[in-house]
PDB file of C-alpha atoms in Angstrom:
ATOM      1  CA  UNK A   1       2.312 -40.392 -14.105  1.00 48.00           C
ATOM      2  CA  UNK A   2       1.146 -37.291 -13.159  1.00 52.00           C
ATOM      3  CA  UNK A   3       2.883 -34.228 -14.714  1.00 50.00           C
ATOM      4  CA  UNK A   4       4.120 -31.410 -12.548  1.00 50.00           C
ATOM      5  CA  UNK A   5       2.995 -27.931 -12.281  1.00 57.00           C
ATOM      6  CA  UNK A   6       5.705 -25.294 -13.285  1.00 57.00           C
ATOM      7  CA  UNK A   7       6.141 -22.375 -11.072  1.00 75.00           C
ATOM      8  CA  UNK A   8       4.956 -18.939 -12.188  1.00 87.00           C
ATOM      9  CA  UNK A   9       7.120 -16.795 -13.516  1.00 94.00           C
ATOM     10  CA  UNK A  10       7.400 -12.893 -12.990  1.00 97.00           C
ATOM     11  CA  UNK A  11       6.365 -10.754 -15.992  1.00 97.00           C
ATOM     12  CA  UNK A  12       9.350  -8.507 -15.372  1.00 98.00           C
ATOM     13  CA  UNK A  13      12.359  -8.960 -12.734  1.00 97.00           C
ATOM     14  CA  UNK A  14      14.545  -5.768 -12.534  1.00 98.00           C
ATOM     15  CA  UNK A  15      19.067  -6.214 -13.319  1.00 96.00           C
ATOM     16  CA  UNK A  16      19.527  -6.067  -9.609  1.00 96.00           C
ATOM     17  CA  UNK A  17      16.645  -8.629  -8.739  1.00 96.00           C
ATOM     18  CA  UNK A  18      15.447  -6.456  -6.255  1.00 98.00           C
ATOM     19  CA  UNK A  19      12.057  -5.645  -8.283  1.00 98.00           C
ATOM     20  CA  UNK A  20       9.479  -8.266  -9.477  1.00 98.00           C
ATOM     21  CA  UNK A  21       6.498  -8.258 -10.876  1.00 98.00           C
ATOM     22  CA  UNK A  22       4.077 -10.555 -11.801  1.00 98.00           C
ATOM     23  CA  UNK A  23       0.487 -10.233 -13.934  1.00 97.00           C
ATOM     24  CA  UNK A  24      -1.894 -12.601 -12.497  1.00 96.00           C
ATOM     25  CA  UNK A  25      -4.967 -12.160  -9.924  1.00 96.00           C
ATOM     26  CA  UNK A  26      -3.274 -11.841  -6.647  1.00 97.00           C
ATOM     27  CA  UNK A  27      -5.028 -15.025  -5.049  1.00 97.00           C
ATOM     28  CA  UNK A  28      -3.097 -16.981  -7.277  1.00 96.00           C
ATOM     29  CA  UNK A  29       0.479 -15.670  -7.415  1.00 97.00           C
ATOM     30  CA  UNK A  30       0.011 -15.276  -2.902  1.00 98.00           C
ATOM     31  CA  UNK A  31      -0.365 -18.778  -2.919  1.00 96.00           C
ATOM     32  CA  UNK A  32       3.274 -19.390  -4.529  1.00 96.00           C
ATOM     33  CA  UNK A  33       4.377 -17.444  -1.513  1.00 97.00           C
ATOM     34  CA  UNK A  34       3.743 -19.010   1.432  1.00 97.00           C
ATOM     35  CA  UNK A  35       5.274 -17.995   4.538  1.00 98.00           C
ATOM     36  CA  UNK A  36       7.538 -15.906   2.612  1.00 98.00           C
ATOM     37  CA  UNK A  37       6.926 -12.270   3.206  1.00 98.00           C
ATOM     38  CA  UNK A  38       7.588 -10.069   6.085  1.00 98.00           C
ATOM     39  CA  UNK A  39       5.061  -7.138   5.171  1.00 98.00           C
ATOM     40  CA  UNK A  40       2.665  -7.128   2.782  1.00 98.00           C
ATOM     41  CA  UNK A  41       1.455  -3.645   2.009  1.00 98.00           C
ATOM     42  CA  UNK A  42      -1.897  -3.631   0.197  1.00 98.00           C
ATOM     43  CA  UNK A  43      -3.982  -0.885  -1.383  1.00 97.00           C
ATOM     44  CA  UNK A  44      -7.536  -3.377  -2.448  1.00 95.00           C
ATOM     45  CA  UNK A  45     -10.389  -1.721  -4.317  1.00 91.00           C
ATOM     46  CA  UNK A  46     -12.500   0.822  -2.363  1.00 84.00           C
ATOM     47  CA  UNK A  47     -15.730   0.136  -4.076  1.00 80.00           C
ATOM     48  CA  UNK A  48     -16.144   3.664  -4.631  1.00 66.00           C
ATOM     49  CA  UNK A  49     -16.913   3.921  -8.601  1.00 50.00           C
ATOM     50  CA  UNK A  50     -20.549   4.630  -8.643  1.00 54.00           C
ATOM     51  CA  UNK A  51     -20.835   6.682 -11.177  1.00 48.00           C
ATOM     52  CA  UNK A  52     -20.240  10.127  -8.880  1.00 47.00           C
ATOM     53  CA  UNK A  53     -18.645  13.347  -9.684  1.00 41.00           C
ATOM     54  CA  UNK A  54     -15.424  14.971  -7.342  1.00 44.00           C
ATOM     55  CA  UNK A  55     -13.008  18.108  -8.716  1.00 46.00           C
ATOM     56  CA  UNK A  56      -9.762  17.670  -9.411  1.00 51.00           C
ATOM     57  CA  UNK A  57      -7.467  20.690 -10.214  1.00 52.00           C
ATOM     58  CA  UNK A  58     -10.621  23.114 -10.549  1.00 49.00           C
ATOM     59  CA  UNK A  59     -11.981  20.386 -12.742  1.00 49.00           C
ATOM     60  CA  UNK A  60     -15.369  18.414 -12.408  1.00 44.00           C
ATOM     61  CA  UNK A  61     -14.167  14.763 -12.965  1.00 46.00           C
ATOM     62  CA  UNK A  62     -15.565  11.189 -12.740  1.00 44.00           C
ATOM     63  CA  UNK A  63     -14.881   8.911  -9.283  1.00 45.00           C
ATOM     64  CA  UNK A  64     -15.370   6.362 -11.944  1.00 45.00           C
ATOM     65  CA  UNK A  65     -11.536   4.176 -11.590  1.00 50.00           C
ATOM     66  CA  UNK A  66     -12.395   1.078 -13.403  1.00 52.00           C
ATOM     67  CA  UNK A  67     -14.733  -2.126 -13.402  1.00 58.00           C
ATOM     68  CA  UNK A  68     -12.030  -2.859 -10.725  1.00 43.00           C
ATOM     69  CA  UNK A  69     -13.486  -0.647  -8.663  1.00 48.00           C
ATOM     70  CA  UNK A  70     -17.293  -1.120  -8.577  1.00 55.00           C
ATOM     71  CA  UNK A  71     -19.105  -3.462  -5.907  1.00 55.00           C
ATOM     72  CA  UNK A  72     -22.652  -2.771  -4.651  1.00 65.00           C
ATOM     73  CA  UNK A  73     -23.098  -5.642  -2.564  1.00 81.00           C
ATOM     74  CA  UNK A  74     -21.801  -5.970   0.328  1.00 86.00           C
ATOM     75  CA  UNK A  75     -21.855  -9.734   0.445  1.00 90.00           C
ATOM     76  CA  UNK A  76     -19.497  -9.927  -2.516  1.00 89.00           C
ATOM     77  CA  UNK A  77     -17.457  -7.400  -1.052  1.00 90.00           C
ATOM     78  CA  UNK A  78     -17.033  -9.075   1.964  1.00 94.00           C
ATOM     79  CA  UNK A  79     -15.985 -12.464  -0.124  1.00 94.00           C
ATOM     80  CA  UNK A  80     -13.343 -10.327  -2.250  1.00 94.00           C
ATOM     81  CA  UNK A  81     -11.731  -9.188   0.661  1.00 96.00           C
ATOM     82  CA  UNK A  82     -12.031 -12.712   2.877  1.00 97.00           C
ATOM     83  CA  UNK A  83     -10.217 -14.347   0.021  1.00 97.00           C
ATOM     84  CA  UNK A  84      -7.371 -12.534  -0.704  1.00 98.00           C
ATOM     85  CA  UNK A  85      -6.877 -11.480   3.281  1.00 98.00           C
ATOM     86  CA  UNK A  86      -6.785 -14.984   4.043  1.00 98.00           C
ATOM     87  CA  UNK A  87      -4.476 -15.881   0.937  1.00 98.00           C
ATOM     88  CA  UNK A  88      -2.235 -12.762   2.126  1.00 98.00           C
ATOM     89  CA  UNK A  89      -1.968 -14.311   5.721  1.00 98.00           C
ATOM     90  CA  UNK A  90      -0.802 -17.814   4.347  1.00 98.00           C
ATOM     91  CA  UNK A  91       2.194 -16.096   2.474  1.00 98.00           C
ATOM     92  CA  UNK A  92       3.338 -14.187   5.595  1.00 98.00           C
ATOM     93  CA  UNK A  93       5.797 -15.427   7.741  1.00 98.00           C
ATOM     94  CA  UNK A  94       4.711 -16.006  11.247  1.00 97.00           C
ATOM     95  CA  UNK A  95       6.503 -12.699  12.126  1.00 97.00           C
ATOM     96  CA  UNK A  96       4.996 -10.903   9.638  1.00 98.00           C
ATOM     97  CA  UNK A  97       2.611  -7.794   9.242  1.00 98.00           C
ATOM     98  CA  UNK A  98      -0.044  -6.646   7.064  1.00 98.00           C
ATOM     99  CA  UNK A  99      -1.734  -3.075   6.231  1.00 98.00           C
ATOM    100  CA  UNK A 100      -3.948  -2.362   4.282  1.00 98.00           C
ATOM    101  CA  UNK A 101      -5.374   1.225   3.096  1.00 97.00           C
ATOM    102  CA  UNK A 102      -8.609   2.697   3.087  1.00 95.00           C
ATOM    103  CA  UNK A 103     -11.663   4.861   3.644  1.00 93.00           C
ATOM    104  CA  UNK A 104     -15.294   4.547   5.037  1.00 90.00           C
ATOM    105  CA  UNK A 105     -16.130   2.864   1.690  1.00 86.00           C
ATOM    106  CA  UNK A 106     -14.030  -0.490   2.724  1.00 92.00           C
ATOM    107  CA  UNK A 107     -12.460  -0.091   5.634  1.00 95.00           C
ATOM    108  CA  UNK A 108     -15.008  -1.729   8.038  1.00 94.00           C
ATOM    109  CA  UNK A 109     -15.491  -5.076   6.136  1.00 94.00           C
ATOM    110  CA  UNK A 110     -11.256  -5.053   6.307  1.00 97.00           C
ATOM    111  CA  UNK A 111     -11.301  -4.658   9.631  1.00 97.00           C
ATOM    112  CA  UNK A 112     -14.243  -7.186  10.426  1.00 96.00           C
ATOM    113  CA  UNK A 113     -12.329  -9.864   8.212  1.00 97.00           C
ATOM    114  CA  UNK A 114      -8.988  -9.059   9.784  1.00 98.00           C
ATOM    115  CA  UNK A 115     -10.794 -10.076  13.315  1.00 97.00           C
ATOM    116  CA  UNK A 116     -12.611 -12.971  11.710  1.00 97.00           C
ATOM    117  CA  UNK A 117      -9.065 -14.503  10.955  1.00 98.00           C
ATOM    118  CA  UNK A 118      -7.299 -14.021  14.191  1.00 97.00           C
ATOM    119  CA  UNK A 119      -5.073 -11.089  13.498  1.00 98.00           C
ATOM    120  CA  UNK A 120      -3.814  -8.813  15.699  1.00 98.00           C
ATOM    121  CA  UNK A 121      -4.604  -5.276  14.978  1.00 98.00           C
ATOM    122  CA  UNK A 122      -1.705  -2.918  15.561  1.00 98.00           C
ATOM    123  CA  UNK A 123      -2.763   0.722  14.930  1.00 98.00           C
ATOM    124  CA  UNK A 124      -5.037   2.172  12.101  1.00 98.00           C
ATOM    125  CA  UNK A 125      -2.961   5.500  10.702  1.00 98.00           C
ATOM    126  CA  UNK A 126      -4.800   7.956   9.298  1.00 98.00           C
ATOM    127  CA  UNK A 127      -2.946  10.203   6.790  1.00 97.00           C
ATOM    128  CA  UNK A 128      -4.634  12.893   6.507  1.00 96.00           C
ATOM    129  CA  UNK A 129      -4.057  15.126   3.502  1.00 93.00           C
ATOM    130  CA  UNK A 130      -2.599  18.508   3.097  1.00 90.00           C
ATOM    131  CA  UNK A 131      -4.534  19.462  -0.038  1.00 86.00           C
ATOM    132  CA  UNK A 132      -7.918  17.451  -0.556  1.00 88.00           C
ATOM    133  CA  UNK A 133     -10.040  18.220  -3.309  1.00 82.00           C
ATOM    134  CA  UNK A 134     -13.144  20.240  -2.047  1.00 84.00           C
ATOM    135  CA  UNK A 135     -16.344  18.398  -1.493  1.00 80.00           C
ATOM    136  CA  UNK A 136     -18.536  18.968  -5.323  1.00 74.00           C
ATOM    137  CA  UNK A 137     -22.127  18.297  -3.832  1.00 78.00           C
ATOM    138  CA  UNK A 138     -21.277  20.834  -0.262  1.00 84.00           C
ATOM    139  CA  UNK A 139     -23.730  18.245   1.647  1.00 87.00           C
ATOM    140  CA  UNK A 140     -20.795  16.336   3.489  1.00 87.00           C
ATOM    141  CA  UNK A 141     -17.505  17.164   4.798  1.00 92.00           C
ATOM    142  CA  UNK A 142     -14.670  17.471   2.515  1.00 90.00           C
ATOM    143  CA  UNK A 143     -13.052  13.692   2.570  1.00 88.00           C
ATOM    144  CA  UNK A 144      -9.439  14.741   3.848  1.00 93.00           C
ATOM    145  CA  UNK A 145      -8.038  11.276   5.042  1.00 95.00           C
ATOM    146  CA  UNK A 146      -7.457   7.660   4.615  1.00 96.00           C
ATOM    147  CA  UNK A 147      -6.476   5.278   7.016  1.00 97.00           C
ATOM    148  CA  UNK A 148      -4.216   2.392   6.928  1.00 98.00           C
ATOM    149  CA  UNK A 149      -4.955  -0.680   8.896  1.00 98.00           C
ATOM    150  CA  UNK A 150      -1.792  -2.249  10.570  1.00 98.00           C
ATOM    151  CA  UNK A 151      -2.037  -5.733  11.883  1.00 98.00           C
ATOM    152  CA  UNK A 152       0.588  -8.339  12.870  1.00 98.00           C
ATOM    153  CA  UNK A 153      -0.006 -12.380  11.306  1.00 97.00           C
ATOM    154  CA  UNK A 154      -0.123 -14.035  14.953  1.00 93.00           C
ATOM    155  CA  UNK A 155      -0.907 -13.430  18.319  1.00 94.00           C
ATOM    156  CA  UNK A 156       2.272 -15.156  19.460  1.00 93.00           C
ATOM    157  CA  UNK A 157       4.815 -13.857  17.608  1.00 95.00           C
ATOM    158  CA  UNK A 158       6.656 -10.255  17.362  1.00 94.00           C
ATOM    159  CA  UNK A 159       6.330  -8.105  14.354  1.00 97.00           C
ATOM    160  CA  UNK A 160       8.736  -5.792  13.378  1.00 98.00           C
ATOM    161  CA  UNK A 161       8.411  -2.285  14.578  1.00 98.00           C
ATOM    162  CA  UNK A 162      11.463  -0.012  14.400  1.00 98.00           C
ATOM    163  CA  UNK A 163      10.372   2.262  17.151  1.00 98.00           C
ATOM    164  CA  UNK A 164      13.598   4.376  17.266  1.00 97.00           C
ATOM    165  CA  UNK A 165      13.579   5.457  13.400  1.00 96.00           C
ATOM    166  CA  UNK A 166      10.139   6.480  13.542  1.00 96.00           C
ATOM    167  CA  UNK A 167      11.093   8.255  16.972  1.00 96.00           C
ATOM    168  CA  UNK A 168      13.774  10.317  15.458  1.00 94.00           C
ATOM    169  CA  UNK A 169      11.797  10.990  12.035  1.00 94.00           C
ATOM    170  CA  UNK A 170       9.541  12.672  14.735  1.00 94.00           C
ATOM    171  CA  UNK A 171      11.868  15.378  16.322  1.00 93.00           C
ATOM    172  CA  UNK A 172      12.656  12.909  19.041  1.00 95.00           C
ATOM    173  CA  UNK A 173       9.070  12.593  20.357  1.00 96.00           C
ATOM    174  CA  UNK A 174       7.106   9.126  19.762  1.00 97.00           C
ATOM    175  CA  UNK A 175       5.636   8.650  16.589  1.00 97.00           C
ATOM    176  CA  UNK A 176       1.572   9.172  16.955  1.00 97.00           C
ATOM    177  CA  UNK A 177      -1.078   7.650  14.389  1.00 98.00           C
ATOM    178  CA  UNK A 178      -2.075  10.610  12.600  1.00 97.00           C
ATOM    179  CA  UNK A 179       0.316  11.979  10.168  1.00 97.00           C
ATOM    180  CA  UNK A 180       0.138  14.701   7.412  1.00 95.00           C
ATOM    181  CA  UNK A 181       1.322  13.923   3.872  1.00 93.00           C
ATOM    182  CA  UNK A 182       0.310  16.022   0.558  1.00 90.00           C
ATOM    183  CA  UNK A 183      -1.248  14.214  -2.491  1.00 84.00           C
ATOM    184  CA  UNK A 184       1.337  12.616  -4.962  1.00 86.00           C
ATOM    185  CA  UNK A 185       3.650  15.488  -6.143  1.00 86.00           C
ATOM    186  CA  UNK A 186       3.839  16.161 -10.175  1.00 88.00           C
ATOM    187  CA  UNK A 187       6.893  14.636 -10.162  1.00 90.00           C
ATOM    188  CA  UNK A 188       6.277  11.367  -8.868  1.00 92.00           C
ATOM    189  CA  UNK A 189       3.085  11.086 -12.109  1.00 90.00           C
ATOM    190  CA  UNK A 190       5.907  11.853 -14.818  1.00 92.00           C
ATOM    191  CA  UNK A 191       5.816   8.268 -16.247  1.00 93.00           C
ATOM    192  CA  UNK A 192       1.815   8.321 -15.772  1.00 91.00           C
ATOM    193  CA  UNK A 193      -0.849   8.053 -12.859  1.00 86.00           C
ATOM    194  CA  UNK A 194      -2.448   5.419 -11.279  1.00 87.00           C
ATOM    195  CA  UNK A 195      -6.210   6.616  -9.974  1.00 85.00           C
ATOM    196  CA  UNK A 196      -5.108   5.640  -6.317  1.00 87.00           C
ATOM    197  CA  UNK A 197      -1.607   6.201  -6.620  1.00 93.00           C
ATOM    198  CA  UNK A 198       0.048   6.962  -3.267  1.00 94.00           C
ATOM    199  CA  UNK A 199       2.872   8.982  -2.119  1.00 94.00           C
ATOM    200  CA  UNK A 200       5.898   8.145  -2.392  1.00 95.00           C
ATOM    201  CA  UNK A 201       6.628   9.835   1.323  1.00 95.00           C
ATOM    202  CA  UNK A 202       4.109   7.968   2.658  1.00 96.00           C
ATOM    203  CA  UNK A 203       5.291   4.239   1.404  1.00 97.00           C
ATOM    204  CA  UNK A 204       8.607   4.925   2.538  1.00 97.00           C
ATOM    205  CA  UNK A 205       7.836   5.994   6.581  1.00 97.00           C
ATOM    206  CA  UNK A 206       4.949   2.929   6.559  1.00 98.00           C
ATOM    207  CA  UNK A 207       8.111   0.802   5.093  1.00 98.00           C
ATOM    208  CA  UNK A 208      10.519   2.114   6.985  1.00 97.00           C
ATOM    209  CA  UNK A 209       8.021   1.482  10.499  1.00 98.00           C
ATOM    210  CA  UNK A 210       7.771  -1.882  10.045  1.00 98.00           C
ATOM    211  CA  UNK A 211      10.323  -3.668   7.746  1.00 98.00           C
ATOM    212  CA  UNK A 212      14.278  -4.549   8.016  1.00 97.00           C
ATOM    213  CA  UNK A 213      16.890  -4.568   5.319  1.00 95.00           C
ATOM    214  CA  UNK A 214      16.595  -8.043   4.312  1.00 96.00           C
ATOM    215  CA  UNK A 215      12.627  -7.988   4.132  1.00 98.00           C
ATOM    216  CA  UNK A 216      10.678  -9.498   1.487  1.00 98.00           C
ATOM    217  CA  UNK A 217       7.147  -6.850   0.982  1.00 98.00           C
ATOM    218  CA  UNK A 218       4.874  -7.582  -1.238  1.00 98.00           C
ATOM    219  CA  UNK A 219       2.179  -5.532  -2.643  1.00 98.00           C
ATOM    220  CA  UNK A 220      -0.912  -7.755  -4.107  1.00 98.00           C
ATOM    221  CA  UNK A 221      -2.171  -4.845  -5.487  1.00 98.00           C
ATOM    222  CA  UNK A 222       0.515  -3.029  -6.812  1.00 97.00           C
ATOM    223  CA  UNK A 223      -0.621  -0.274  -9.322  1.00 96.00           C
ATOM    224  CA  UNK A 224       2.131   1.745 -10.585  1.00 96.00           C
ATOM    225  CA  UNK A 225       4.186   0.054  -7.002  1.00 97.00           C
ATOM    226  CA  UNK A 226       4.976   2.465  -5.350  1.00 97.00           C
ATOM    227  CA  UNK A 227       5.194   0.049  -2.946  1.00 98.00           C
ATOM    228  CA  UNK A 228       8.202  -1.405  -4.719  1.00 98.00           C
ATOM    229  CA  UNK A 229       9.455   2.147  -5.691  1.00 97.00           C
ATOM    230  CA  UNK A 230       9.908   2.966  -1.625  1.00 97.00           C
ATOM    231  CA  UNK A 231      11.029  -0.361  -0.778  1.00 98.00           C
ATOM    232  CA  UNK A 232      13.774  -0.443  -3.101  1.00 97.00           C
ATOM    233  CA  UNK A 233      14.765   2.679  -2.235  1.00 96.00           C
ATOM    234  CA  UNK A 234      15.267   1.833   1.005  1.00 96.00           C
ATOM    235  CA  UNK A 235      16.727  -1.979  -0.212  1.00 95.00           C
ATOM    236  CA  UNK A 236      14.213  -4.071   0.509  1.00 97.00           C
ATOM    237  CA  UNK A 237      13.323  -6.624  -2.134  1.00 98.00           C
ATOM    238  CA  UNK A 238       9.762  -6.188  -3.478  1.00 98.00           C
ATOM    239  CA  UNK A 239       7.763  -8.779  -5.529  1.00 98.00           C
ATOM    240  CA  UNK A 240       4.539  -6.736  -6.882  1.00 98.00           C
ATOM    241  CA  UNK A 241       1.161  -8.347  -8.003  1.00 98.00           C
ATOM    242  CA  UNK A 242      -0.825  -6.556 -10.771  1.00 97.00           C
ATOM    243  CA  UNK A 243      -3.505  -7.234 -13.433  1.00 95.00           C
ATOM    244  CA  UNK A 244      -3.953  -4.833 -15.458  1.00 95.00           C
ATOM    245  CA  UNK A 245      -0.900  -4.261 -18.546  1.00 96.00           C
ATOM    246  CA  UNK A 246      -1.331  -0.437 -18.195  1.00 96.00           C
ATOM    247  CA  UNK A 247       0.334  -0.334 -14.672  1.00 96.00           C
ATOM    248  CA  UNK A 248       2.633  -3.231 -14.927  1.00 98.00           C
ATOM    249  CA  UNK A 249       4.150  -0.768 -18.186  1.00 97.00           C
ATOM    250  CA  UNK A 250       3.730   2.511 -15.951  1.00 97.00           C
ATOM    251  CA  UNK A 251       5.546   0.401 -12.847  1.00 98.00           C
ATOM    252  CA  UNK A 252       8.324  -0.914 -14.853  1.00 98.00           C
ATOM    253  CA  UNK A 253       9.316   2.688 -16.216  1.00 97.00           C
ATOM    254  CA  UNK A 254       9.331   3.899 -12.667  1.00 97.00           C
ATOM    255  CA  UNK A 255      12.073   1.416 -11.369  1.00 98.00           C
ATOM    256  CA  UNK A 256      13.835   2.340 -14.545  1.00 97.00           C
ATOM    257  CA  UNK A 257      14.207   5.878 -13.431  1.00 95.00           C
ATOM    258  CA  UNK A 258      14.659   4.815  -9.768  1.00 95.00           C
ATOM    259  CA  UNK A 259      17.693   2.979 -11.198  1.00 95.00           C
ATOM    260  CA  UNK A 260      19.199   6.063 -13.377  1.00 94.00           C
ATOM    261  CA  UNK A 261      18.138   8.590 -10.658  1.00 92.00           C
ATOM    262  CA  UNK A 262      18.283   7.150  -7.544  1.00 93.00           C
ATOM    263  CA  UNK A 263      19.916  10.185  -5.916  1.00 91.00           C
ATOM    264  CA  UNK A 264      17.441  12.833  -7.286  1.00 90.00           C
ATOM    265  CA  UNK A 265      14.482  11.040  -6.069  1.00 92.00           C
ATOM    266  CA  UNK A 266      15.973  10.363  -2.801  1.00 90.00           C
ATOM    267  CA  UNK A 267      16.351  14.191  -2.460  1.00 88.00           C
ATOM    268  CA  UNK A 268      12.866  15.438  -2.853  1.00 86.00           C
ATOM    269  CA  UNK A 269      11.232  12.859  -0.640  1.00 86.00           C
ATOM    270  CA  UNK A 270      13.915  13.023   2.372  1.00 81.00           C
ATOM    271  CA  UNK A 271      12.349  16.182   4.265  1.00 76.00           C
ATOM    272  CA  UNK A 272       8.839  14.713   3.411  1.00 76.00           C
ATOM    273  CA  UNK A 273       9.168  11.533   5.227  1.00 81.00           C
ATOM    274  CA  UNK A 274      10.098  13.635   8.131  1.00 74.00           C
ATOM    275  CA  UNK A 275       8.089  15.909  10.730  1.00 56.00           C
ATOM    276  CA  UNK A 276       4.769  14.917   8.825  1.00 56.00           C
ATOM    277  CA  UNK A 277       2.635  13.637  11.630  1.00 58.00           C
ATOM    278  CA  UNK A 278       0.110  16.164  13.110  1.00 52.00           C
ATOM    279  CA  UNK A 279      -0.363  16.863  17.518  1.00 49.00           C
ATOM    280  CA  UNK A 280       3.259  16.067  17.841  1.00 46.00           C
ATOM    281  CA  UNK A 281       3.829  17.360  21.588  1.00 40.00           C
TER     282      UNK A 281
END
């Protein structure tokens, strides 16, 4: 007799059910998933953390993030990100969509691996950022963007793309690849930060682009999700996937004031979703 394995469970589902999260390597919860979500949104480690210095607020600082973080050889890197790419394709539904964030660090074994299992690249957004921090060595350009891969499951199938919304976010005018967002604002770091924590402004056009109301996104690596946090603001059920105990913590306190100040939040990030994309005529 052979006993039966019992599902996993989510370390924390929110009242309305609209917000899960679960602790657990992401390889392993993806595969519970399969053909399940429409977009997955995924921020993976950069392999940046070797031991370098940057400024933040006037201040020299470490680019040290975690163990997380560090990879040296390429080889492994490329493994890391084949594995959980390909896990993340299984659990999409043949409509879905994937993107995935980035900089010259990562984002050319992403890209490579994407190809290598047949999907179909879409666009690859850069956001470029209002208010970098200034380059500490002044032997390179200041690093002022990121770019987010967009790429559809299958060749044969239509992804979502809600052409219109992002047309009248834009004043009207089609919505181009390049779009202007500040750094996270105070506010959105009052229940802590996560060292690649996104916008919230961001999340929300990127979910907004490329999701429906009844869409299942999932973020594999979720951080403090705000991935969840702009899903569920615009009602879309999220299921977030997170090691470390820190962020699950930091993530659960932010749906908690989502839920007992939905309407303040909603206020400051309205105007920034909108008009934020540079060369608009």
């Amino acid at each position: 007799m052979t006993s039966r394995v019992l599902p996993i469970l989510p370390i924390f589902q929110s009242q309305d059910s609209l917000f899960s999260l679960y602790q657990s390597d992401c390889n392993e919860i993806l595969q519970e998933f399969r053909g399940q979500f429409d977009l997955i949104f995924a921020d993976p480690p950069y392999f940046l953390s070797n031991n370098g210095l940057s400024i933040q607020s006037g201040k020299i600082v470490s680019v040290n993030k975690g163990q997380w973080d560090k990879g040296e050889n390429i080889g492994d890197i490329d493994a890391f990100n084949r594995q959980w790419i390909q896990n993340a394709k299984e659990a999409l539904k043949p409509t879905g969509s994937i993107m995935i964030s980035g900089t010259y660090h990562n984002i050319f074994s992403l890209s490579r691996i994407l190809q290598k299992l047949d999907f179909k690249i879409l666009n690859i957004i850069t956001w470029q950022k209002t208010n970098p921090p200034p380059n500490f060595s002044c032997r390179y350009l200041t690093h002022s963007t990121e770019q987010i891969i967009w790429a559809r499951k299958s060749y044969k199938h239509k992804h979502i793309f809600n052409y219109e919304i992002l047309k009248k976010l834009n004043g009207d005018k089609q919505m181009r690849d390049v779009w202007s967002f500040p750094a996270i604002a105070p506010w959105e770091k009052t229940n802590g930060k996560h060292p690649t924590q996104k916008p919230l402004s961001l999340l929300i056009r990127l979910i907004l682009m490329a999701s429906d109301k009844d869409s299942l996104i999932c973020d594999p690596f979720s951080g403090s999700s705000t991935t969840g946090i702009a899903a569920n603001l615009l009602h879309r059920k999220f299921i977030g996937i997170e090691k470390e105990n820190e962020f699950i913590q930091m993530s659960i306190k932010r749906k908690e004031e989502l839920d007992s100040n939905r309407k303040g939040i909603e206020s400051r990030i309205r105007d920034l979703v909108r008009h934020r994309n540079t060369n608009n005529s």
